[in-house]
PDB file of N, CA, C and O in Angstrom:
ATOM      1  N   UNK A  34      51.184  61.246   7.538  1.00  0.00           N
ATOM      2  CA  UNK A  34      52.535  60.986   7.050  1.00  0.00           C
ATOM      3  C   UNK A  34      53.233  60.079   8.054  1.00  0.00           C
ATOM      4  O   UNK A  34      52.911  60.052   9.242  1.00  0.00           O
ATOM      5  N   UNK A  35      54.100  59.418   7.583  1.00  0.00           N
ATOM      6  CA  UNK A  35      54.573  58.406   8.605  1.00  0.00           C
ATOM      7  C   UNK A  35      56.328  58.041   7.520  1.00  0.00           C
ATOM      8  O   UNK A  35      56.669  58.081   6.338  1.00  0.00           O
ATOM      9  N   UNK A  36      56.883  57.753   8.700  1.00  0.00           N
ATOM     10  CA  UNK A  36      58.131  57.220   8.384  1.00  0.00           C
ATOM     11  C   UNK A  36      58.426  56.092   7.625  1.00  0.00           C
ATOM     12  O   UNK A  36      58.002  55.041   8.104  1.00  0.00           O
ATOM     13  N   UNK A  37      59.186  55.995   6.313  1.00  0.00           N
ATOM     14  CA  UNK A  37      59.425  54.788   5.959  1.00  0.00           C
ATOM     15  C   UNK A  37      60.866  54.555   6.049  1.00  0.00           C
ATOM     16  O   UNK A  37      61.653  55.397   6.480  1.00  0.00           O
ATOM     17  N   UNK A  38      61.352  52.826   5.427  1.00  0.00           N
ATOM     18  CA  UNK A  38      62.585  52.585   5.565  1.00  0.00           C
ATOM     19  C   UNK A  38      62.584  51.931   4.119  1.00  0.00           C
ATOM     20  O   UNK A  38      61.903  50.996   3.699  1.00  0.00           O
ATOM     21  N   UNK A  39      63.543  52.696   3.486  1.00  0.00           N
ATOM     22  CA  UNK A  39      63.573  52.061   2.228  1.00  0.00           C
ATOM     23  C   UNK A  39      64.612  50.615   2.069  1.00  0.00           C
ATOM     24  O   UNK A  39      64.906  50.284   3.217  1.00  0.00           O
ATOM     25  N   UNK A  40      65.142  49.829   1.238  1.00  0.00           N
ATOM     26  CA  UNK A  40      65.610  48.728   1.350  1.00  0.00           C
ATOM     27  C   UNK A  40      65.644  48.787  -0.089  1.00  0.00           C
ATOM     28  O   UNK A  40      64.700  48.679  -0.871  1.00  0.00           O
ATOM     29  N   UNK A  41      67.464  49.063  -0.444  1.00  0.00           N
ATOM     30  CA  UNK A  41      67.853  49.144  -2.146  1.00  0.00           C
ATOM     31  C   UNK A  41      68.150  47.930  -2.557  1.00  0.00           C
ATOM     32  O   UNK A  41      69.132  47.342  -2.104  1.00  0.00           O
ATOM     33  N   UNK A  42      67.400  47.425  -3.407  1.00  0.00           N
ATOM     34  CA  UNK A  42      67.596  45.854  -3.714  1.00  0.00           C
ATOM     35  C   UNK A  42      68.077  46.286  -5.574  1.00  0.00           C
ATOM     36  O   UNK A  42      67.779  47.174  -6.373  1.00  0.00           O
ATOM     37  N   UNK A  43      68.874  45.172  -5.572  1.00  0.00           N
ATOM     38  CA  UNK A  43      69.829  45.164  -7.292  1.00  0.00           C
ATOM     39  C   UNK A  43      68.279  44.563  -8.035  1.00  0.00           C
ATOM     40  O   UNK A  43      67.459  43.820  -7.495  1.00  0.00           O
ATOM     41  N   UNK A  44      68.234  44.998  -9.052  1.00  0.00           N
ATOM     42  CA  UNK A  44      67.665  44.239 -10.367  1.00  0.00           C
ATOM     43  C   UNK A  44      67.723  42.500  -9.840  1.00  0.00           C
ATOM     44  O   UNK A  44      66.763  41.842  -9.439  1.00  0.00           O
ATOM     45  N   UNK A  45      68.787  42.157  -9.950  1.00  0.00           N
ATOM     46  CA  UNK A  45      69.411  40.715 -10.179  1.00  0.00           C
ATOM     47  C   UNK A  45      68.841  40.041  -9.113  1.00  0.00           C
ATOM     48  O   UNK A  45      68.295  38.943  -9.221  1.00  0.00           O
ATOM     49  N   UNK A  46      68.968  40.753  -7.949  1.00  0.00           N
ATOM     50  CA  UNK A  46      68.576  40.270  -6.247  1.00  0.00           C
ATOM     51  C   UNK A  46      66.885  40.191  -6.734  1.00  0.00           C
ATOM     52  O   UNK A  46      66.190  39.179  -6.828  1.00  0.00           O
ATOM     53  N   UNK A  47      66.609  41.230  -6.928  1.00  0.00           N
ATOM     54  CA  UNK A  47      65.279  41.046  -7.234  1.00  0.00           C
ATOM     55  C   UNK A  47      64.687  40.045  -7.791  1.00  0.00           C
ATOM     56  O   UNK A  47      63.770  39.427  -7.250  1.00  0.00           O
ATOM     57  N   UNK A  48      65.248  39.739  -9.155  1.00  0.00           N
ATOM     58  CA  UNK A  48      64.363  38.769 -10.143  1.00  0.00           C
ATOM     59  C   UNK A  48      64.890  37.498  -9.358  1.00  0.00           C
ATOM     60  O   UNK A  48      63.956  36.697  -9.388  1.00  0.00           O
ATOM     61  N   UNK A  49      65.980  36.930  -8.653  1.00  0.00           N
ATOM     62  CA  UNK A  49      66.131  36.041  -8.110  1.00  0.00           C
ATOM     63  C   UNK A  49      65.286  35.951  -6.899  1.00  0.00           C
ATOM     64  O   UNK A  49      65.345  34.748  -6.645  1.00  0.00           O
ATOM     65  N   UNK A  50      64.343  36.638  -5.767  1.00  0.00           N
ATOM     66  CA  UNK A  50      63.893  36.762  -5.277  1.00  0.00           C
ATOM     67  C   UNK A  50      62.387  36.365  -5.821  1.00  0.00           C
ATOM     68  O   UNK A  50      61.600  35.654  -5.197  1.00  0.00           O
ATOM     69  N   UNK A  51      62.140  36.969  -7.119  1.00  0.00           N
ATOM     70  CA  UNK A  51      60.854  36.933  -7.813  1.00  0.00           C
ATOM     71  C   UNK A  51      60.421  35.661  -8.107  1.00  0.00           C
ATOM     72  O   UNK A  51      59.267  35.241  -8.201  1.00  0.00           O
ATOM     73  N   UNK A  52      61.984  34.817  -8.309  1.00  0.00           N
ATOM     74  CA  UNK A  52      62.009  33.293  -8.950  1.00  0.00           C
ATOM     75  C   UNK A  52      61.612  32.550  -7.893  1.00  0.00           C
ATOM     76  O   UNK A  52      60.682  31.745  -7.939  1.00  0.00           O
ATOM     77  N   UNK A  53      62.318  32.797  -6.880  1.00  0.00           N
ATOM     78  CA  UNK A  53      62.384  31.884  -5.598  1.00  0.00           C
ATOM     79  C   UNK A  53      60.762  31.425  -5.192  1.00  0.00           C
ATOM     80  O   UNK A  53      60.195  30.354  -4.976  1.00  0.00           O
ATOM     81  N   UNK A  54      60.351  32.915  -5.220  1.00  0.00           N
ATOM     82  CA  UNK A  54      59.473  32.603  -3.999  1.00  0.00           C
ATOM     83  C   UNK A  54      57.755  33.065  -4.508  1.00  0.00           C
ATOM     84  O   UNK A  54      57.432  34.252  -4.457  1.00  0.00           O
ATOM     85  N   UNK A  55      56.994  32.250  -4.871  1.00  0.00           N
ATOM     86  CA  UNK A  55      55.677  32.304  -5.451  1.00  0.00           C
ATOM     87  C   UNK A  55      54.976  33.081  -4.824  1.00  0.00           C
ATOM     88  O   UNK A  55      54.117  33.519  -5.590  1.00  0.00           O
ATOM     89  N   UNK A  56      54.829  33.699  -3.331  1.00  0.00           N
ATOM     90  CA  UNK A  56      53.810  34.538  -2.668  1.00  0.00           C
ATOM     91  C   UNK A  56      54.892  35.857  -3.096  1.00  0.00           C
ATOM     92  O   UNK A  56      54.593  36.853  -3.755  1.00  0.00           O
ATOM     93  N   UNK A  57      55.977  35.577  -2.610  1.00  0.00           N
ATOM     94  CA  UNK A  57      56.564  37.357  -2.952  1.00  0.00           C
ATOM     95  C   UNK A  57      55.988  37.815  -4.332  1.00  0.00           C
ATOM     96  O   UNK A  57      55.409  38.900  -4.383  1.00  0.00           O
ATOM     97  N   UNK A  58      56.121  37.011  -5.500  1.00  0.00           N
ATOM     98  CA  UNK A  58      56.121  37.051  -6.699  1.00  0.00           C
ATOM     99  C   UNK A  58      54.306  37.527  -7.350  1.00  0.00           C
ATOM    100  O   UNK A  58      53.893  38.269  -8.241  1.00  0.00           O
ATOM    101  N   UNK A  59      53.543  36.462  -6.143  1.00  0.00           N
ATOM    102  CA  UNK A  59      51.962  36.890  -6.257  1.00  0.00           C
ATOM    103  C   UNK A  59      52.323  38.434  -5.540  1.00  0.00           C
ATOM    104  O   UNK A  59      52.202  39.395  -6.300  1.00  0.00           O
ATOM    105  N   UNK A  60      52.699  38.676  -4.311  1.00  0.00           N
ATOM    106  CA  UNK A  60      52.720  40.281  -4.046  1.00  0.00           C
ATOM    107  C   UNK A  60      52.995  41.174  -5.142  1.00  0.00           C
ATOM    108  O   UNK A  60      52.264  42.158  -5.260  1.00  0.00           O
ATOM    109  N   UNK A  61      53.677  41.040  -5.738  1.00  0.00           N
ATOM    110  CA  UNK A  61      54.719  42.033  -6.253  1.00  0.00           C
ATOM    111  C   UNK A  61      53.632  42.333  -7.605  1.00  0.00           C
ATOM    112  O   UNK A  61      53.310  43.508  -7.779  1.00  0.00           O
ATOM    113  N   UNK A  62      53.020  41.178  -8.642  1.00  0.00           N
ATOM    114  CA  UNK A  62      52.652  41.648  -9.289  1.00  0.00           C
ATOM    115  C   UNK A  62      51.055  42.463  -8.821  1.00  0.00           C
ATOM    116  O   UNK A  62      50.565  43.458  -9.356  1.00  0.00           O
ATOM    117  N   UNK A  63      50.463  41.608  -7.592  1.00  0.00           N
ATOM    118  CA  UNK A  63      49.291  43.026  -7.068  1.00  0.00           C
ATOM    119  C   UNK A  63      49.764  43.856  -6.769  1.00  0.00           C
ATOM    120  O   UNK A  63      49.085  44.812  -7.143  1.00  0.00           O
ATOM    121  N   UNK A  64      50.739  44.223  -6.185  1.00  0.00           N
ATOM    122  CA  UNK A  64      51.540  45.866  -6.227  1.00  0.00           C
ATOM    123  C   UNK A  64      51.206  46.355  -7.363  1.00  0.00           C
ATOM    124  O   UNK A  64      50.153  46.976  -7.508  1.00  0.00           O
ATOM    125  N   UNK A  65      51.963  46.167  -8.221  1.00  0.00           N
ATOM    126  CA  UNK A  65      52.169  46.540  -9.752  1.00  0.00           C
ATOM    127  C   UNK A  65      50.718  46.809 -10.313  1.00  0.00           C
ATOM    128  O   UNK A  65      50.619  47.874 -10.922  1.00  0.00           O
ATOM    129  N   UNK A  66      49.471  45.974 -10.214  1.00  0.00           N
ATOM    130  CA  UNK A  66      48.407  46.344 -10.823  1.00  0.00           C
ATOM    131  C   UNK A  66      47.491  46.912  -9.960  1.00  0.00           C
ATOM    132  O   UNK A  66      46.301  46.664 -10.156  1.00  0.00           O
ATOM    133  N   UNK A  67      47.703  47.379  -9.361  1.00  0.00           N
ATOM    134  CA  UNK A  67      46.938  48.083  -8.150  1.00  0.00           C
ATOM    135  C   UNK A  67      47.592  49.327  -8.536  1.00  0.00           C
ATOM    136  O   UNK A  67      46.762  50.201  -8.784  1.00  0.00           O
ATOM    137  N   UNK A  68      48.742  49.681  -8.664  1.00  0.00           N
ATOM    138  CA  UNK A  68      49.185  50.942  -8.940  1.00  0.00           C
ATOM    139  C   UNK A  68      48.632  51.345 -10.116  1.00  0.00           C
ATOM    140  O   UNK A  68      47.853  52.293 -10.208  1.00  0.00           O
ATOM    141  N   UNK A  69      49.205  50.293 -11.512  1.00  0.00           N
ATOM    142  CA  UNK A  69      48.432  50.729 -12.581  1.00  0.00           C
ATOM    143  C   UNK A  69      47.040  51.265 -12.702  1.00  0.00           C
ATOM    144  O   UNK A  69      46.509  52.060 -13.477  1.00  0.00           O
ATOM    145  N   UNK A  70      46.755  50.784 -11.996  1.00  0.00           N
ATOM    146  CA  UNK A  70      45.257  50.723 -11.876  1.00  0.00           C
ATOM    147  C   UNK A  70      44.572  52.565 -11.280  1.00  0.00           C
ATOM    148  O   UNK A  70      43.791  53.419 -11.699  1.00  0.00           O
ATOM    149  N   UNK A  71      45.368  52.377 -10.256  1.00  0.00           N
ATOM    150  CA  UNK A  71      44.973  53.898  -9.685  1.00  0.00           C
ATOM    151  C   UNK A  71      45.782  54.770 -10.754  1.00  0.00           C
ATOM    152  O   UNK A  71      45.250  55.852 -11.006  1.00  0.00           O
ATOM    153  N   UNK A  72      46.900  54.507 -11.383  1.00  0.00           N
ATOM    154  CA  UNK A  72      47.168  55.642 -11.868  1.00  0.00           C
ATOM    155  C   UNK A  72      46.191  55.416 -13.528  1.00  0.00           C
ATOM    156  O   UNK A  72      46.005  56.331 -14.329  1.00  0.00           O
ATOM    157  N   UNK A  73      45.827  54.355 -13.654  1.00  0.00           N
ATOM    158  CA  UNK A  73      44.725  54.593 -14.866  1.00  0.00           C
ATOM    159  C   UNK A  73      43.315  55.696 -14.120  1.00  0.00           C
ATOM    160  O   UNK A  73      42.840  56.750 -14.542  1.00  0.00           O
ATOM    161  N   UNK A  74      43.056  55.042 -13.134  1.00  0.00           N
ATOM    162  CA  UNK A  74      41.623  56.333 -12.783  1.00  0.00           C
ATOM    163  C   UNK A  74      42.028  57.468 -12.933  1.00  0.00           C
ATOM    164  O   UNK A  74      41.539  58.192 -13.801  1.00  0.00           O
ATOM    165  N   UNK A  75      43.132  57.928 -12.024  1.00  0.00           N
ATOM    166  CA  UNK A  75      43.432  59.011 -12.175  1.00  0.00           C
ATOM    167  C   UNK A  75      43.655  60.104 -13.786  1.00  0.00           C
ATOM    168  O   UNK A  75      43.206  61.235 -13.972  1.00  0.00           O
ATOM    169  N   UNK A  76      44.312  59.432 -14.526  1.00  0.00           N
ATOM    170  CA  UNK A  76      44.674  59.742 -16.026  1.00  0.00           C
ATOM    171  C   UNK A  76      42.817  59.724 -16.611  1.00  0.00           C
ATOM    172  O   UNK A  76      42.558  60.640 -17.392  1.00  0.00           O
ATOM    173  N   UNK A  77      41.752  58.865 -16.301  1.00  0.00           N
ATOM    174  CA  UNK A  77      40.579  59.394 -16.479  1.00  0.00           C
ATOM    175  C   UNK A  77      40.523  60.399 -16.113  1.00  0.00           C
ATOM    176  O   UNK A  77      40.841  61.348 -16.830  1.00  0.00           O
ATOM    177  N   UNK A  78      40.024  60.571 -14.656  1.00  0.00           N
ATOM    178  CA  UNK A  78      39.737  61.496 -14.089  1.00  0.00           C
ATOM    179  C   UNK A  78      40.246  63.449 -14.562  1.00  0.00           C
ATOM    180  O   UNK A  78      39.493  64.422 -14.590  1.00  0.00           O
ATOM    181  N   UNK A  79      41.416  63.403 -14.795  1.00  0.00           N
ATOM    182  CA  UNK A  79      42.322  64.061 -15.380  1.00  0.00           C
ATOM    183  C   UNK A  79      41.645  64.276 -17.137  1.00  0.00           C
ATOM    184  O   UNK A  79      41.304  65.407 -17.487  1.00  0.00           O
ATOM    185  N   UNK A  80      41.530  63.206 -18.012  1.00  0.00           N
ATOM    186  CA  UNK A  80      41.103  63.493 -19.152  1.00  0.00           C
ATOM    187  C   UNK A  80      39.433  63.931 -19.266  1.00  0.00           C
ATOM    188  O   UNK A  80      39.088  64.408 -20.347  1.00  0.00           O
ATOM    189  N   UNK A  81      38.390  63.785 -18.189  1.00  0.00           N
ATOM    190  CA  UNK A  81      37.492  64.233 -18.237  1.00  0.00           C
ATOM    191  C   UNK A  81      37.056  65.356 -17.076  1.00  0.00           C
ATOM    192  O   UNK A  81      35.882  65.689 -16.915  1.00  0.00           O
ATOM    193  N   UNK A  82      38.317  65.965 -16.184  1.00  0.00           N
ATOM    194  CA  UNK A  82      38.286  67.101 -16.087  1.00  0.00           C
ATOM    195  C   UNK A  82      38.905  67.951 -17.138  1.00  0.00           C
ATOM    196  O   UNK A  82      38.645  69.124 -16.874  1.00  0.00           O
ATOM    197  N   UNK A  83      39.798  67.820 -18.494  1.00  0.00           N
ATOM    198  CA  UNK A  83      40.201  68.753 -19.363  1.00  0.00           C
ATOM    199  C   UNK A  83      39.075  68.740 -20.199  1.00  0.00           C
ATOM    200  O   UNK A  83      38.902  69.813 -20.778  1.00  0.00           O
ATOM    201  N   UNK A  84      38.268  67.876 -20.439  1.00  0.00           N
ATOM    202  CA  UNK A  84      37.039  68.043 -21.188  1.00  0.00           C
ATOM    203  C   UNK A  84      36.200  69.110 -20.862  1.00  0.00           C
ATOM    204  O   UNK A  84      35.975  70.144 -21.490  1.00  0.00           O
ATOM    205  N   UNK A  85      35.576  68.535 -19.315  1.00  0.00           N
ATOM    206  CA  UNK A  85      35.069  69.346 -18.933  1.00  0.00           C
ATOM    207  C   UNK A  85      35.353  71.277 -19.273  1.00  0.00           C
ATOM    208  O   UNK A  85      34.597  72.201 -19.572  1.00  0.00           O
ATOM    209  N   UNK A  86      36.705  71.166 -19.042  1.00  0.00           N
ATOM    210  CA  UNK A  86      37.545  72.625 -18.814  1.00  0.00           C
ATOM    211  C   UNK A  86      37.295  73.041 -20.758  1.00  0.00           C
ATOM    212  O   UNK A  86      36.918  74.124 -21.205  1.00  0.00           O
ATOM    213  N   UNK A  87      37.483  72.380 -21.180  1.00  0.00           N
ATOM    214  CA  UNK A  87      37.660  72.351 -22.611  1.00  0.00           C
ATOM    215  C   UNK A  87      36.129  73.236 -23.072  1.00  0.00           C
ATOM    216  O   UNK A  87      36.200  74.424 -23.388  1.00  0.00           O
ATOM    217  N   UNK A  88      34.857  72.529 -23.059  1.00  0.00           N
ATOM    218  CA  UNK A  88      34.150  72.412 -22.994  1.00  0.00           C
ATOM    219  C   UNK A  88      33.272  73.859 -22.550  1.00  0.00           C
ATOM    220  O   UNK A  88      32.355  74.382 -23.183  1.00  0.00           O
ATOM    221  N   UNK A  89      33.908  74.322 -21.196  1.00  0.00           N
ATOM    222  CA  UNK A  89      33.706  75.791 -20.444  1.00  0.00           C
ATOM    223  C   UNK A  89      34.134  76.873 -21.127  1.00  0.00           C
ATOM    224  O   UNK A  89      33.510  77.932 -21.051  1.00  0.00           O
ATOM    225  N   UNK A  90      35.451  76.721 -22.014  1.00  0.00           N
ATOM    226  CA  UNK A  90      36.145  77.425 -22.178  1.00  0.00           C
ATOM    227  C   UNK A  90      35.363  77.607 -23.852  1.00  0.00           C
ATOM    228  O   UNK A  90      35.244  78.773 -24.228  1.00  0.00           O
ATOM    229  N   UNK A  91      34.954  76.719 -24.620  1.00  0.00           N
ATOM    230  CA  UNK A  91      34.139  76.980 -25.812  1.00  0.00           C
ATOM    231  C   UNK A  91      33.115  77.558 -25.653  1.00  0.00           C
ATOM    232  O   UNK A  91      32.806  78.317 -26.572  1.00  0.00           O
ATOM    233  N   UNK A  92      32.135  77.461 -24.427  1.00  0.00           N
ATOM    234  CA  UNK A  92      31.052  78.195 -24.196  1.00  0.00           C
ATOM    235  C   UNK A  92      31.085  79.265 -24.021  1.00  0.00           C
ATOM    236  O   UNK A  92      30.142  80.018 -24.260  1.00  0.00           O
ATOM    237  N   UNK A  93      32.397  79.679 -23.465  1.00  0.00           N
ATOM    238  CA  UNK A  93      32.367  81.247 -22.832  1.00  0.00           C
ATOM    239  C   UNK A  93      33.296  81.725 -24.104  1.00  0.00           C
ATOM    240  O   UNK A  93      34.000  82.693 -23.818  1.00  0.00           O
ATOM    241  N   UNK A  94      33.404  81.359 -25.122  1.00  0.00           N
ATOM    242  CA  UNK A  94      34.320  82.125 -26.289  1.00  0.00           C
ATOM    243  C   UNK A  94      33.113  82.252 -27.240  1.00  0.00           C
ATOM    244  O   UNK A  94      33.056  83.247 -27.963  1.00  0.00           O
ATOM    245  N   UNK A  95      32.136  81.310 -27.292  1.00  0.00           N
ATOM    246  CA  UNK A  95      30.847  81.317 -28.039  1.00  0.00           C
ATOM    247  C   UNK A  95      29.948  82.910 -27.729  1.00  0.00           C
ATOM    248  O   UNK A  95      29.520  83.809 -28.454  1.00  0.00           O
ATOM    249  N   UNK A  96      29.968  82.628 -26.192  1.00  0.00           N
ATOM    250  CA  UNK A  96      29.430  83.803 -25.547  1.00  0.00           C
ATOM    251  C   UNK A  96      30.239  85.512 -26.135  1.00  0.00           C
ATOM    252  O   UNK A  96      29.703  86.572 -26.456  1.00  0.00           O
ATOM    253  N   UNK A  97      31.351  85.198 -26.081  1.00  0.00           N
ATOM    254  CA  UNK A  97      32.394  86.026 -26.411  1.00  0.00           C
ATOM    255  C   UNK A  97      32.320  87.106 -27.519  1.00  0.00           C
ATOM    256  O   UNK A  97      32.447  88.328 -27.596  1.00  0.00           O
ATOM    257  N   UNK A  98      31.950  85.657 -28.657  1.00  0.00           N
ATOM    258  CA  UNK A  98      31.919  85.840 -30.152  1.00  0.00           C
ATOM    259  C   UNK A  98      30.347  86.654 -30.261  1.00  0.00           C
ATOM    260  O   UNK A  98      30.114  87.508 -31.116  1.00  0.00           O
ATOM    261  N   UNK A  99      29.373  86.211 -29.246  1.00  0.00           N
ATOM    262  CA  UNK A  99      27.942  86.607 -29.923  1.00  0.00           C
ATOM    263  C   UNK A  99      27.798  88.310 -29.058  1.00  0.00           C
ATOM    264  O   UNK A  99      27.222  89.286 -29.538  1.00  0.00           O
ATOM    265  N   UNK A 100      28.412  88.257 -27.880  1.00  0.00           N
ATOM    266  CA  UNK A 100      28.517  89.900 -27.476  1.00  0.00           C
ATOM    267  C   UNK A 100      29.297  90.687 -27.997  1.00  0.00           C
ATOM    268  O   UNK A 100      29.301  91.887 -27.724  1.00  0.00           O
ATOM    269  N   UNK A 101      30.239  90.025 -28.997  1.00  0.00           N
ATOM    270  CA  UNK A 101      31.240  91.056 -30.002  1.00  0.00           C
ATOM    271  C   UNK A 101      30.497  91.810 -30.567  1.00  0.00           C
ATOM    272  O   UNK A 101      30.213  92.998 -30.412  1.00  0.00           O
ATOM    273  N   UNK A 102      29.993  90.533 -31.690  1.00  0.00           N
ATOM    274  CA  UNK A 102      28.936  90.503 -32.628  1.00  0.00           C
ATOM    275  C   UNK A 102      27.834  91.738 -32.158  1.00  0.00           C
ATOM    276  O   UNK A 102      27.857  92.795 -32.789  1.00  0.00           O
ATOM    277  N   UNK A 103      26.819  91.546 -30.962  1.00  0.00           N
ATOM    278  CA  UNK A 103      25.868  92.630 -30.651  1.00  0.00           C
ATOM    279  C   UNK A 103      26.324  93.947 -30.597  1.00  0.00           C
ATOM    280  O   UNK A 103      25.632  94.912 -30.921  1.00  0.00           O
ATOM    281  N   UNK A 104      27.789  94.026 -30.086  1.00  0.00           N
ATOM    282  CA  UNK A 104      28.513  95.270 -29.558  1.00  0.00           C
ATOM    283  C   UNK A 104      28.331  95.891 -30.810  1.00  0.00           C
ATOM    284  O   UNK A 104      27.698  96.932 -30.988  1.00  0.00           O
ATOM    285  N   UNK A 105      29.060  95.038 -31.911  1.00  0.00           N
ATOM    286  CA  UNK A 105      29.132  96.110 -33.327  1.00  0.00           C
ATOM    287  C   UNK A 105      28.368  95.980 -34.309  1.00  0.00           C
ATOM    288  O   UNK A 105      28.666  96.140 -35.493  1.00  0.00           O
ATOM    289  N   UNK A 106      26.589  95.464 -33.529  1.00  0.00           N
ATOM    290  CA  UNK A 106      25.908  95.957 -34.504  1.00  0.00           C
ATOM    291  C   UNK A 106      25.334  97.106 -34.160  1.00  0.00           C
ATOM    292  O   UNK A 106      24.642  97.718 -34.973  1.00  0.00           O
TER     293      UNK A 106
END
């Protein structure tokens, strides 16, 4: 963990900033898709651990259903 310093910039300041200056403007949008980006793996990662979970949870209700089943025959 480490200290940051934030720096509140307006909308307006911004996109005038964005206009100005072609490397800020190349930064800003690899920011932007670099984030997307990790938060797309993640949202995988996330949808094929609920599978997974999904998946566990049918097996062991399958299991469930067939030791009912033996119990009351």
């Amino acid at each position: 963990v480490t200290d940051i310093e934030l720096l509140r910039v307006s909308l307006k300041d911004l996109d005038r900033a964005l206009q100005e200056s072609e490397s800020l403007r190349g930064s800003f949008i690899t920011v932007l898709l670099r984030s997307m980006a990790r938060r797309n793996r993640r949202l995988v990662e996330l949808q094929t651990e609920v599978l997974a979970l999904n998946t566990a949870i049918a097996r062991e209700r399958d299991q469930v259903a067939r030791t009912l089943d033996e119990l009351q025959k």
